[in-house]
Each structure stands twice: as structure tokens, then as C-alpha cells.
């Protein structure tokens, strides 16, 4: 196929390119992306508006064959044969809400004045996806880009998410998690407190355990675990939890810079980051 140097062309061309990128791959299998609504308006090298609306969409994660993924090397990036400087005036992502694995998540995000380079490759980057002969690169490290986002989820829906993260850690110590209930509350102006109660089984012994975590979130994107406690009234279960407790206590006081990962990946920088907890857990920030 002959490379098309007129990329982005029109809004329909941009939409087809995005649709091609939303197709499941061996590394990222997500069910339901075809239901996401996309609109675009383009003029020359300026994408005036890109709107992505996932409201009412049901997304599910499909199982990944780890062995197959390891045996299949990642495809290389084709040679770039044409570049055109341009700008994306407005990108809007709305989900009011989207359901991810049954959990309702509300998202409202905007980015404005994004400097880009419109790329044309010598051949499509994905086999059988001719639209992927096109690509986009962030130009000038995103200078002048700005925006904001708000993401919220019902606090009562956090239990399944936390359970999926905690279960592998406990299983590695021989502890099996049977149930988990969590409560998230505000802890000062810049922090949240997470209280959790769980039913666990260690060998033939069933018992309950509880944990409390205090997390501080600064406006400039620094997340610090201030305190973390796990325990049980059952002395035998406490013995089993010792290995877990030692590993988590090593994390107390450590800080994680969200902007370090975002900016190293070419993404925008977070400012005015806020986390509030009540009936909903809401995260909001400005982007620059």
C-alpha cells in the first residue's frame, strides 16, 4: 500500500485510525471497546475536536495467555517516511459512567492545544490493519498543552478492585482470601483512610483479619503511605500474617511521584491533584 502523506485528512480518517488502535491485541484484551462512540473534526494539519464517549459502555478484561504473549515478540515500529507538524485543539473523554468489570466509573477529561507530529509509516504497524500506516507523536514535549480531569467511583465498589490486588500477595504467603469489605474516608485535607475487614483461610484454619492504611496525596502528585497495619485476633493467623506485615511495613513512609512516570512516558504533568472520599472516591487534577 502506498503511504498517504495527507494524514490526518478528515475526521473520518482519524476515527478509522482510532478504531484500529482500539482492536484487542495479544497484550491488551478488552471486551466492549467497539461500543465507544467517537467523533472528530479535522482541517489540514489541525484536529479541531476529538470526542470519545464511553457512557453506558460495558468493558471487560479478557484472559491473556501469558505463555503465548511471552513467545510472541513485540512487533517493531516501521520506518517513518513522512512527518507533518500539527496541533490537536481539543480532546474530550467522557464516561458517565462506563462500567469496567461491572464497576461504574465516571470520567470527564479534557486536553487542549496539544502539539503533535502526524506520522506516515512505510507500512502498517499492525498486520491486516491498513489504518495503522498512520501514527501520532507528541511534539516539543507537549509545550503549551493544558487540561483537566475528574474520575470518580462509588466507594462501596472499591472492594472488588482492592481484592484483586491483595489476593495474589496473600496467596503467595499461603493465605486465601474468601471475602473483603472496605471503607474509604477522608483523612485531613490531603489524605484518605482505608479500613478493610477480610475473611481468610490459612491451611485448615478460617478466621477474620483487618487492616488500616493512611495515604497522603499532595497537589504536585506525590503519594505517600503514612501508615499501614494488618492484624487478627487469632494468634495463629497473626503468625501467618507476619510475612505480609513485614513486606508492607517496608513501604511505610515511602513516596511515589506520579509525575515521574507520566512525564517519562511523554504524558502531561499533574498539578492541583486532589483526592476526596465520601460516598464516592473522586480524583481530580489539572494537566500541563
PDB file of C-alpha atoms in Angstrom:
ATOM      1  CA  UNK A   1       0.000   0.000   0.000  1.00  0.00           C
ATOM      2  CA  UNK A   2       1.358   3.430  -0.928  1.00  0.00           C
ATOM      3  CA  UNK A   3       1.905   5.758   2.046  1.00  0.00           C
ATOM      4  CA  UNK A   4      -0.646   8.579   2.278  1.00  0.00           C
ATOM      5  CA  UNK A   5       1.096  11.875   3.085  1.00  0.00           C
ATOM      6  CA  UNK A   6      -2.226  13.698   3.558  1.00  0.00           C
ATOM      7  CA  UNK A   7      -2.735  12.319   7.059  1.00  0.00           C
ATOM      8  CA  UNK A   8      -4.780  13.325   9.052  1.00  0.00           C
ATOM      9  CA  UNK A   9      -7.006  14.258   6.118  1.00  0.00           C
ATOM     10  CA  UNK A  10     -10.530  14.443   7.537  1.00  0.00           C
ATOM     11  CA  UNK A  11     -12.375  13.454  10.707  1.00  0.00           C
ATOM     12  CA  UNK A  12     -13.497  10.088   9.316  1.00  0.00           C
ATOM     13  CA  UNK A  13      -9.882   9.094   8.631  1.00  0.00           C
ATOM     14  CA  UNK A  14      -8.935   9.915  12.226  1.00  0.00           C
ATOM     15  CA  UNK A  15     -11.891   7.908  13.553  1.00  0.00           C
ATOM     16  CA  UNK A  16     -10.917   4.852  11.488  1.00  0.00           C
ATOM     17  CA  UNK A  17      -7.338   5.125  12.793  1.00  0.00           C
ATOM     18  CA  UNK A  18      -8.544   5.249  16.410  1.00  0.00           C
ATOM     19  CA  UNK A  19     -10.905   2.305  15.842  1.00  0.00           C
ATOM     20  CA  UNK A  20      -7.985   0.270  14.518  1.00  0.00           C
ATOM     21  CA  UNK A  21      -5.996   1.096  17.655  1.00  0.00           C
ATOM     22  CA  UNK A  22      -8.888   0.005  19.887  1.00  0.00           C
ATOM     23  CA  UNK A  23      -8.917  -3.514  18.477  1.00  0.00           C
ATOM     24  CA  UNK A  24      -7.850  -6.157  21.050  1.00  0.00           C
ATOM     25  CA  UNK A  25      -4.277  -7.409  20.775  1.00  0.00           C
ATOM     26  CA  UNK A  26      -2.448 -10.325  22.371  1.00  0.00           C
ATOM     27  CA  UNK A  27      -1.130  -7.988  25.084  1.00  0.00           C
ATOM     28  CA  UNK A  28      -4.289  -5.964  25.799  1.00  0.00           C
ATOM     29  CA  UNK A  29      -7.608  -7.797  25.593  1.00  0.00           C
ATOM     30  CA  UNK A  30     -10.585  -5.616  26.429  1.00  0.00           C
ATOM     31  CA  UNK A  31     -14.151  -6.537  25.533  1.00  0.00           C
ATOM     32  CA  UNK A  32     -16.606  -3.771  24.597  1.00  0.00           C
ATOM     33  CA  UNK A  33     -14.343  -1.129  23.040  1.00  0.00           C
ATOM     34  CA  UNK A  34     -16.316  -1.284  19.790  1.00  0.00           C
ATOM     35  CA  UNK A  35     -19.253   0.347  21.614  1.00  0.00           C
ATOM     36  CA  UNK A  36     -17.273   3.519  22.405  1.00  0.00           C
ATOM     37  CA  UNK A  37     -18.599   6.498  20.414  1.00  0.00           C
ATOM     38  CA  UNK A  38     -16.026   8.649  18.594  1.00  0.00           C
ATOM     39  CA  UNK A  39     -16.368  11.908  16.658  1.00  0.00           C
ATOM     40  CA  UNK A  40     -13.665  14.076  15.099  1.00  0.00           C
ATOM     41  CA  UNK A  41     -13.315  17.316  13.144  1.00  0.00           C
ATOM     42  CA  UNK A  42     -10.123  17.949  11.175  1.00  0.00           C
ATOM     43  CA  UNK A  43      -8.877  20.763   8.954  1.00  0.00           C
ATOM     44  CA  UNK A  44      -5.479  20.394   7.314  1.00  0.00           C
ATOM     45  CA  UNK A  45      -2.936  19.514   9.997  1.00  0.00           C
ATOM     46  CA  UNK A  46      -5.240  20.699  12.795  1.00  0.00           C
ATOM     47  CA  UNK A  47      -7.537  18.282  14.570  1.00  0.00           C
ATOM     48  CA  UNK A  48     -10.091  20.739  15.885  1.00  0.00           C
ATOM     49  CA  UNK A  49     -12.006  18.288  18.069  1.00  0.00           C
ATOM     50  CA  UNK A  50     -11.721  14.660  19.108  1.00  0.00           C
ATOM     51  CA  UNK A  51     -14.553  13.416  21.312  1.00  0.00           C
ATOM     52  CA  UNK A  52     -14.588   9.940  22.867  1.00  0.00           C
ATOM     53  CA  UNK A  53     -17.768   8.987  24.735  1.00  0.00           C
ATOM     54  CA  UNK A  54     -17.836   5.718  26.679  1.00  0.00           C
ATOM     55  CA  UNK A  55     -21.019   6.481  28.639  1.00  0.00           C
ATOM     56  CA  UNK A  56     -23.086   3.341  29.161  1.00  0.00           C
ATOM     57  CA  UNK A  57     -20.397   1.070  27.705  1.00  0.00           C
ATOM     58  CA  UNK A  58     -19.653  -2.264  29.411  1.00  0.00           C
ATOM     59  CA  UNK A  59     -15.945  -3.101  29.366  1.00  0.00           C
ATOM     60  CA  UNK A  60     -14.494  -6.417  30.445  1.00  0.00           C
ATOM     61  CA  UNK A  61     -10.953  -7.739  30.636  1.00  0.00           C
ATOM     62  CA  UNK A  62     -10.437 -10.937  28.680  1.00  0.00           C
ATOM     63  CA  UNK A  63      -7.967 -13.585  29.890  1.00  0.00           C
ATOM     64  CA  UNK A  64      -4.463 -13.263  28.496  1.00  0.00           C
ATOM     65  CA  UNK A  65      -2.404 -16.295  27.526  1.00  0.00           C
ATOM     66  CA  UNK A  66       0.855 -15.378  29.262  1.00  0.00           C
ATOM     67  CA  UNK A  67       2.777 -18.186  27.611  1.00  0.00           C
ATOM     68  CA  UNK A  68       1.641 -17.088  24.162  1.00  0.00           C
ATOM     69  CA  UNK A  69       2.482 -13.465  24.943  1.00  0.00           C
ATOM     70  CA  UNK A  70       5.995 -14.396  26.057  1.00  0.00           C
ATOM     71  CA  UNK A  71       6.616 -16.459  22.934  1.00  0.00           C
ATOM     72  CA  UNK A  72       5.399 -13.712  20.581  1.00  0.00           C
ATOM     73  CA  UNK A  73       7.907 -10.841  20.339  1.00  0.00           C
ATOM     74  CA  UNK A  74       6.516  -7.326  20.207  1.00  0.00           C
ATOM     75  CA  UNK A  75       6.247  -6.054  16.630  1.00  0.00           C
ATOM     76  CA  UNK A  76       8.819  -3.486  15.568  1.00  0.00           C
ATOM     77  CA  UNK A  77       7.907   0.077  14.595  1.00  0.00           C
ATOM     78  CA  UNK A  78       8.007   0.555  10.803  1.00  0.00           C
ATOM     79  CA  UNK A  79      10.183   3.210   9.198  1.00  0.00           C
ATOM     80  CA  UNK A  80       8.721   6.724   9.293  1.00  0.00           C
ATOM     81  CA  UNK A  81       8.605   8.101   5.752  1.00  0.00           C
ATOM     82  CA  UNK A  82       6.739  11.360   6.334  1.00  0.00           C
ATOM     83  CA  UNK A  83       6.198  13.837   9.193  1.00  0.00           C
ATOM     84  CA  UNK A  84       3.892  16.857   9.375  1.00  0.00           C
ATOM     85  CA  UNK A  85       3.735  19.239  12.358  1.00  0.00           C
ATOM     86  CA  UNK A  86       0.232  19.919  13.604  1.00  0.00           C
ATOM     87  CA  UNK A  87      -1.945  20.503  16.635  1.00  0.00           C
ATOM     88  CA  UNK A  88      -4.910  18.909  18.349  1.00  0.00           C
ATOM     89  CA  UNK A  89      -7.085  21.713  19.670  1.00  0.00           C
ATOM     90  CA  UNK A  90      -9.405  19.750  21.968  1.00  0.00           C
ATOM     91  CA  UNK A  91      -9.609  16.142  23.138  1.00  0.00           C
ATOM     92  CA  UNK A  92     -12.587  15.227  25.324  1.00  0.00           C
ATOM     93  CA  UNK A  93     -13.130  11.880  27.056  1.00  0.00           C
ATOM     94  CA  UNK A  94     -16.491  11.328  28.726  1.00  0.00           C
ATOM     95  CA  UNK A  95     -17.832   8.319  30.600  1.00  0.00           C
ATOM     96  CA  UNK A  96     -20.994   8.947  32.594  1.00  0.00           C
ATOM     97  CA  UNK A  97     -20.395   6.222  33.592  1.00  0.00           C
ATOM     98  CA  UNK A  98     -18.507   3.399  31.926  1.00  0.00           C
ATOM     99  CA  UNK A  99     -18.693   0.009  33.640  1.00  0.00           C
ATOM    100  CA  UNK A 100     -15.357  -1.788  33.951  1.00  0.00           C
ATOM    101  CA  UNK A 101     -15.755  -5.376  35.112  1.00  0.00           C
ATOM    102  CA  UNK A 102     -19.158  -4.337  36.460  1.00  0.00           C
ATOM    103  CA  UNK A 103     -17.805  -1.326  38.392  1.00  0.00           C
ATOM    104  CA  UNK A 104     -19.236   2.080  37.405  1.00  0.00           C
ATOM    105  CA  UNK A 105     -16.505   4.660  36.777  1.00  0.00           C
ATOM    106  CA  UNK A 106     -17.291   8.275  35.829  1.00  0.00           C
ATOM    107  CA  UNK A 107     -14.674  10.139  33.784  1.00  0.00           C
ATOM    108  CA  UNK A 108     -14.537  13.683  32.438  1.00  0.00           C
ATOM    109  CA  UNK A 109     -11.193  14.636  30.906  1.00  0.00           C
ATOM    110  CA  UNK A 110     -10.072  17.371  28.509  1.00  0.00           C
ATOM    111  CA  UNK A 111      -6.781  18.253  26.850  1.00  0.00           C
ATOM    112  CA  UNK A 112      -6.241  21.374  24.752  1.00  0.00           C
ATOM    113  CA  UNK A 113      -3.592  22.709  22.366  1.00  0.00           C
ATOM    114  CA  UNK A 114      -1.552  19.525  22.006  1.00  0.00           C
ATOM    115  CA  UNK A 115       1.435  19.934  19.645  1.00  0.00           C
ATOM    116  CA  UNK A 116       1.853  16.785  17.551  1.00  0.00           C
ATOM    117  CA  UNK A 117       3.578  15.313  14.546  1.00  0.00           C
ATOM    118  CA  UNK A 118       1.404  13.399  12.087  1.00  0.00           C
ATOM    119  CA  UNK A 119       3.417  10.340  11.028  1.00  0.00           C
ATOM    120  CA  UNK A 120       3.191   8.132   7.959  1.00  0.00           C
ATOM    121  CA  UNK A 121       4.984   4.762   8.096  1.00  0.00           C
ATOM    122  CA  UNK A 122       6.389   2.738   5.224  1.00  0.00           C
ATOM    123  CA  UNK A 123       3.874   0.006   6.088  1.00  0.00           C
ATOM    124  CA  UNK A 124       1.082  -0.592   8.622  1.00  0.00           C
ATOM    125  CA  UNK A 125       2.331  -1.156  12.166  1.00  0.00           C
ATOM    126  CA  UNK A 126      -0.364  -3.820  12.705  1.00  0.00           C
ATOM    127  CA  UNK A 127      -0.847  -6.572  10.151  1.00  0.00           C
ATOM    128  CA  UNK A 128      -4.295  -6.543   8.494  1.00  0.00           C
ATOM    129  CA  UNK A 129      -4.939  -3.024   9.861  1.00  0.00           C
ATOM    130  CA  UNK A 130      -4.159  -0.687   6.926  1.00  0.00           C
ATOM    131  CA  UNK A 131      -5.166   2.366   9.002  1.00  0.00           C
ATOM    132  CA  UNK A 132      -2.091   1.810  11.190  1.00  0.00           C
ATOM    133  CA  UNK A 133       0.145   3.097   8.409  1.00  0.00           C
ATOM    134  CA  UNK A 134      -0.542   6.393  10.206  1.00  0.00           C
ATOM    135  CA  UNK A 135       0.639   7.481  13.648  1.00  0.00           C
ATOM    136  CA  UNK A 136       0.933  10.450  16.009  1.00  0.00           C
ATOM    137  CA  UNK A 137       3.869  11.656  18.111  1.00  0.00           C
ATOM    138  CA  UNK A 138       3.777  14.309  20.826  1.00  0.00           C
ATOM    139  CA  UNK A 139       5.906  17.249  19.660  1.00  0.00           C
ATOM    140  CA  UNK A 140       8.034  19.696  21.682  1.00  0.00           C
ATOM    141  CA  UNK A 141       7.464  17.661  24.861  1.00  0.00           C
ATOM    142  CA  UNK A 142       3.851  18.861  24.846  1.00  0.00           C
ATOM    143  CA  UNK A 143       4.759  22.540  25.297  1.00  0.00           C
ATOM    144  CA  UNK A 144       1.591  24.611  25.732  1.00  0.00           C
ATOM    145  CA  UNK A 145      -0.643  21.611  26.355  1.00  0.00           C
ATOM    146  CA  UNK A 146      -3.192  22.024  29.157  1.00  0.00           C
ATOM    147  CA  UNK A 147      -6.261  20.302  30.508  1.00  0.00           C
ATOM    148  CA  UNK A 148      -8.002  18.729  33.482  1.00  0.00           C
ATOM    149  CA  UNK A 149      -9.682  15.502  34.519  1.00  0.00           C
ATOM    150  CA  UNK A 150     -12.045  14.119  37.135  1.00  0.00           C
ATOM    151  CA  UNK A 151     -12.519  10.403  37.832  1.00  0.00           C
ATOM    152  CA  UNK A 152     -14.926   9.041  40.424  1.00  0.00           C
ATOM    153  CA  UNK A 153     -16.108   5.641  41.587  1.00  0.00           C
ATOM    154  CA  UNK A 154     -18.563   4.627  44.285  1.00  0.00           C
ATOM    155  CA  UNK A 155     -16.599   3.940  47.468  1.00  0.00           C
ATOM    156  CA  UNK A 156     -18.553   0.727  48.003  1.00  0.00           C
ATOM    157  CA  UNK A 157     -17.295  -0.543  44.634  1.00  0.00           C
ATOM    158  CA  UNK A 158     -13.647  -0.388  45.691  1.00  0.00           C
ATOM    159  CA  UNK A 159     -13.750  -3.762  47.469  1.00  0.00           C
ATOM    160  CA  UNK A 160     -13.607  -5.874  44.266  1.00  0.00           C
ATOM    161  CA  UNK A 161     -10.757  -3.752  42.931  1.00  0.00           C
ATOM    162  CA  UNK A 162      -8.713  -3.941  46.128  1.00  0.00           C
ATOM    163  CA  UNK A 163      -9.435  -7.657  46.440  1.00  0.00           C
ATOM    164  CA  UNK A 164      -7.939  -8.298  43.006  1.00  0.00           C
ATOM    165  CA  UNK A 165      -4.744  -6.510  44.115  1.00  0.00           C
ATOM    166  CA  UNK A 166      -4.444  -8.057  47.582  1.00  0.00           C
ATOM    167  CA  UNK A 167      -5.348 -11.659  46.745  1.00  0.00           C
ATOM    168  CA  UNK A 168      -2.070 -12.517  44.913  1.00  0.00           C
ATOM    169  CA  UNK A 169       0.012 -11.044  47.758  1.00  0.00           C
ATOM    170  CA  UNK A 170      -1.781 -13.161  50.364  1.00  0.00           C
ATOM    171  CA  UNK A 171      -1.785 -16.306  48.231  1.00  0.00           C
ATOM    172  CA  UNK A 172       1.986 -16.082  47.946  1.00  0.00           C
ATOM    173  CA  UNK A 173       2.125 -16.377  51.752  1.00  0.00           C
ATOM    174  CA  UNK A 174      -0.263 -19.343  51.848  1.00  0.00           C
ATOM    175  CA  UNK A 175      -3.281 -17.237  52.880  1.00  0.00           C
ATOM    176  CA  UNK A 176      -6.520 -17.470  50.898  1.00  0.00           C
ATOM    177  CA  UNK A 177      -8.943 -14.539  50.857  1.00  0.00           C
ATOM    178  CA  UNK A 178     -12.636 -15.505  50.993  1.00  0.00           C
ATOM    179  CA  UNK A 179     -14.259 -12.089  51.375  1.00  0.00           C
ATOM    180  CA  UNK A 180     -13.288  -8.443  51.694  1.00  0.00           C
ATOM    181  CA  UNK A 181     -15.133  -5.311  52.794  1.00  0.00           C
ATOM    182  CA  UNK A 182     -13.579  -1.866  52.652  1.00  0.00           C
ATOM    183  CA  UNK A 183     -14.445   1.636  53.793  1.00  0.00           C
ATOM    184  CA  UNK A 184     -12.746   4.777  52.491  1.00  0.00           C
ATOM    185  CA  UNK A 185     -12.959   8.048  54.434  1.00  0.00           C
ATOM    186  CA  UNK A 186     -11.354  11.468  54.221  1.00  0.00           C
ATOM    187  CA  UNK A 187      -8.258  11.818  56.406  1.00  0.00           C
ATOM    188  CA  UNK A 188      -7.462  15.508  56.545  1.00  0.00           C
ATOM    189  CA  UNK A 189      -7.363  17.852  53.583  1.00  0.00           C
ATOM    190  CA  UNK A 190      -4.802  15.826  51.637  1.00  0.00           C
ATOM    191  CA  UNK A 191      -5.308  12.239  52.702  1.00  0.00           C
ATOM    192  CA  UNK A 192      -7.600   9.238  52.772  1.00  0.00           C
ATOM    193  CA  UNK A 193      -8.022   6.388  55.220  1.00  0.00           C
ATOM    194  CA  UNK A 194      -8.824   2.863  54.111  1.00  0.00           C
ATOM    195  CA  UNK A 195     -10.284   0.361  56.590  1.00  0.00           C
ATOM    196  CA  UNK A 196     -10.656  -3.238  55.475  1.00  0.00           C
ATOM    197  CA  UNK A 197     -12.100  -6.380  57.014  1.00  0.00           C
ATOM    198  CA  UNK A 198     -11.494  -9.768  55.436  1.00  0.00           C
ATOM    199  CA  UNK A 199     -12.319 -13.414  55.822  1.00  0.00           C
ATOM    200  CA  UNK A 200      -9.212 -15.506  55.295  1.00  0.00           C
ATOM    201  CA  UNK A 201      -8.160 -19.139  55.414  1.00  0.00           C
ATOM    202  CA  UNK A 202      -4.697 -20.351  56.370  1.00  0.00           C
ATOM    203  CA  UNK A 203      -4.172 -24.082  55.955  1.00  0.00           C
ATOM    204  CA  UNK A 204      -7.279 -25.566  57.650  1.00  0.00           C
ATOM    205  CA  UNK A 205      -7.912 -22.532  59.800  1.00  0.00           C
ATOM    206  CA  UNK A 206     -10.531 -19.922  58.929  1.00  0.00           C
ATOM    207  CA  UNK A 207     -10.560 -16.551  60.659  1.00  0.00           C
ATOM    208  CA  UNK A 208     -11.027 -12.829  60.153  1.00  0.00           C
ATOM    209  CA  UNK A 209      -8.413 -10.136  59.717  1.00  0.00           C
ATOM    210  CA  UNK A 210      -8.440  -6.378  59.464  1.00  0.00           C
ATOM    211  CA  UNK A 211      -6.224  -3.649  58.121  1.00  0.00           C
ATOM    212  CA  UNK A 212      -5.937   0.138  58.081  1.00  0.00           C
ATOM    213  CA  UNK A 213      -3.994   2.341  55.680  1.00  0.00           C
ATOM    214  CA  UNK A 214      -3.390   6.107  55.686  1.00  0.00           C
ATOM    215  CA  UNK A 215      -2.385   7.627  52.349  1.00  0.00           C
ATOM    216  CA  UNK A 216      -1.337  11.238  51.749  1.00  0.00           C
ATOM    217  CA  UNK A 217      -1.726  12.798  48.293  1.00  0.00           C
ATOM    218  CA  UNK A 218      -0.024  16.129  47.605  1.00  0.00           C
ATOM    219  CA  UNK A 219      -1.206  18.601  44.925  1.00  0.00           C
ATOM    220  CA  UNK A 220       2.014  18.052  42.935  1.00  0.00           C
ATOM    221  CA  UNK A 221       1.404  14.316  42.518  1.00  0.00           C
ATOM    222  CA  UNK A 222       3.385  12.837  45.416  1.00  0.00           C
ATOM    223  CA  UNK A 223       1.629   9.855  47.037  1.00  0.00           C
ATOM    224  CA  UNK A 224       2.926   8.766  50.451  1.00  0.00           C
ATOM    225  CA  UNK A 225       1.885   5.740  52.503  1.00  0.00           C
ATOM    226  CA  UNK A 226       1.841   7.197  56.018  1.00  0.00           C
ATOM    227  CA  UNK A 227       0.738   4.122  57.939  1.00  0.00           C
ATOM    228  CA  UNK A 228      -0.369   0.562  57.254  1.00  0.00           C
ATOM    229  CA  UNK A 229      -1.479  -2.019  59.802  1.00  0.00           C
ATOM    230  CA  UNK A 230      -2.739  -5.579  59.391  1.00  0.00           C
ATOM    231  CA  UNK A 231      -3.808  -7.907  62.171  1.00  0.00           C
ATOM    232  CA  UNK A 232      -6.130 -10.569  63.535  1.00  0.00           C
ATOM    233  CA  UNK A 233      -7.422 -11.596  66.941  1.00  0.00           C
ATOM    234  CA  UNK A 234      -6.417 -15.163  66.144  1.00  0.00           C
ATOM    235  CA  UNK A 235      -2.766 -15.674  67.203  1.00  0.00           C
ATOM    236  CA  UNK A 236      -2.178 -18.386  64.594  1.00  0.00           C
ATOM    237  CA  UNK A 237      -3.450 -16.135  61.822  1.00  0.00           C
ATOM    238  CA  UNK A 238      -1.280 -13.317  63.173  1.00  0.00           C
ATOM    239  CA  UNK A 239       1.675 -15.656  62.757  1.00  0.00           C
ATOM    240  CA  UNK A 240       0.705 -16.289  59.132  1.00  0.00           C
ATOM    241  CA  UNK A 241       0.300 -12.556  58.530  1.00  0.00           C
ATOM    242  CA  UNK A 242       3.795 -11.819  59.798  1.00  0.00           C
ATOM    243  CA  UNK A 243       5.423 -12.235  56.392  1.00  0.00           C
ATOM    244  CA  UNK A 244       2.833  -9.976  54.780  1.00  0.00           C
ATOM    245  CA  UNK A 245       3.155  -7.395  57.538  1.00  0.00           C
ATOM    246  CA  UNK A 246       6.934  -7.257  57.207  1.00  0.00           C
ATOM    247  CA  UNK A 247       6.731  -6.639  53.476  1.00  0.00           C
ATOM    248  CA  UNK A 248       4.088  -3.909  53.737  1.00  0.00           C
ATOM    249  CA  UNK A 249       5.804  -2.145  56.639  1.00  0.00           C
ATOM    250  CA  UNK A 250       8.819  -1.659  54.393  1.00  0.00           C
ATOM    251  CA  UNK A 251       6.614   0.600  52.248  1.00  0.00           C
ATOM    252  CA  UNK A 252       5.539   2.898  55.109  1.00  0.00           C
ATOM    253  CA  UNK A 253       6.909   6.387  54.621  1.00  0.00           C
ATOM    254  CA  UNK A 254       7.851   5.820  51.002  1.00  0.00           C
ATOM    255  CA  UNK A 255       6.694   8.354  48.431  1.00  0.00           C
ATOM    256  CA  UNK A 256       5.725   7.713  44.832  1.00  0.00           C
ATOM    257  CA  UNK A 257       5.960  10.510  42.276  1.00  0.00           C
ATOM    258  CA  UNK A 258       3.122  10.076  39.781  1.00  0.00           C
ATOM    259  CA  UNK A 259       4.593  12.764  37.540  1.00  0.00           C
ATOM    260  CA  UNK A 260       7.871  10.896  37.209  1.00  0.00           C
ATOM    261  CA  UNK A 261       6.170   8.016  35.405  1.00  0.00           C
ATOM    262  CA  UNK A 262       3.799  10.251  33.430  1.00  0.00           C
ATOM    263  CA  UNK A 263       6.405  12.652  32.085  1.00  0.00           C
ATOM    264  CA  UNK A 264       8.945   9.917  31.313  1.00  0.00           C
ATOM    265  CA  UNK A 265       6.279   8.298  29.115  1.00  0.00           C
ATOM    266  CA  UNK A 266       5.686  11.594  27.288  1.00  0.00           C
ATOM    267  CA  UNK A 267       2.463  12.365  29.135  1.00  0.00           C
ATOM    268  CA  UNK A 268       1.261  15.615  30.731  1.00  0.00           C
ATOM    269  CA  UNK A 269       2.220  16.753  34.219  1.00  0.00           C
ATOM    270  CA  UNK A 270      -0.274  16.651  37.088  1.00  0.00           C
ATOM    271  CA  UNK A 271      -0.901  19.776  39.163  1.00  0.00           C
ATOM    272  CA  UNK A 272      -3.541  20.616  41.756  1.00  0.00           C
ATOM    273  CA  UNK A 273      -4.131  16.896  42.356  1.00  0.00           C
ATOM    274  CA  UNK A 274      -6.964  16.253  44.808  1.00  0.00           C
ATOM    275  CA  UNK A 275      -8.487  13.080  46.237  1.00  0.00           C
ATOM    276  CA  UNK A 276     -11.759  13.249  48.165  1.00  0.00           C
ATOM    277  CA  UNK A 277     -13.562  10.375  49.855  1.00  0.00           C
ATOM    278  CA  UNK A 278     -17.211  10.089  50.802  1.00  0.00           C
ATOM    279  CA  UNK A 279     -19.978   8.162  49.092  1.00  0.00           C
ATOM    280  CA  UNK A 280     -17.707   8.490  46.037  1.00  0.00           C
ATOM    281  CA  UNK A 281     -13.937   8.373  45.781  1.00  0.00           C
ATOM    282  CA  UNK A 282     -13.031  11.229  43.429  1.00  0.00           C
ATOM    283  CA  UNK A 283      -9.655  12.072  41.905  1.00  0.00           C
ATOM    284  CA  UNK A 284      -9.182  15.350  40.029  1.00  0.00           C
ATOM    285  CA  UNK A 285      -6.205  17.269  38.662  1.00  0.00           C
ATOM    286  CA  UNK A 286      -5.052  19.827  36.144  1.00  0.00           C
ATOM    287  CA  UNK A 287      -2.807  18.730  33.292  1.00  0.00           C
ATOM    288  CA  UNK A 288       0.042  20.719  31.775  1.00  0.00           C
TER     289      UNK A 288
END
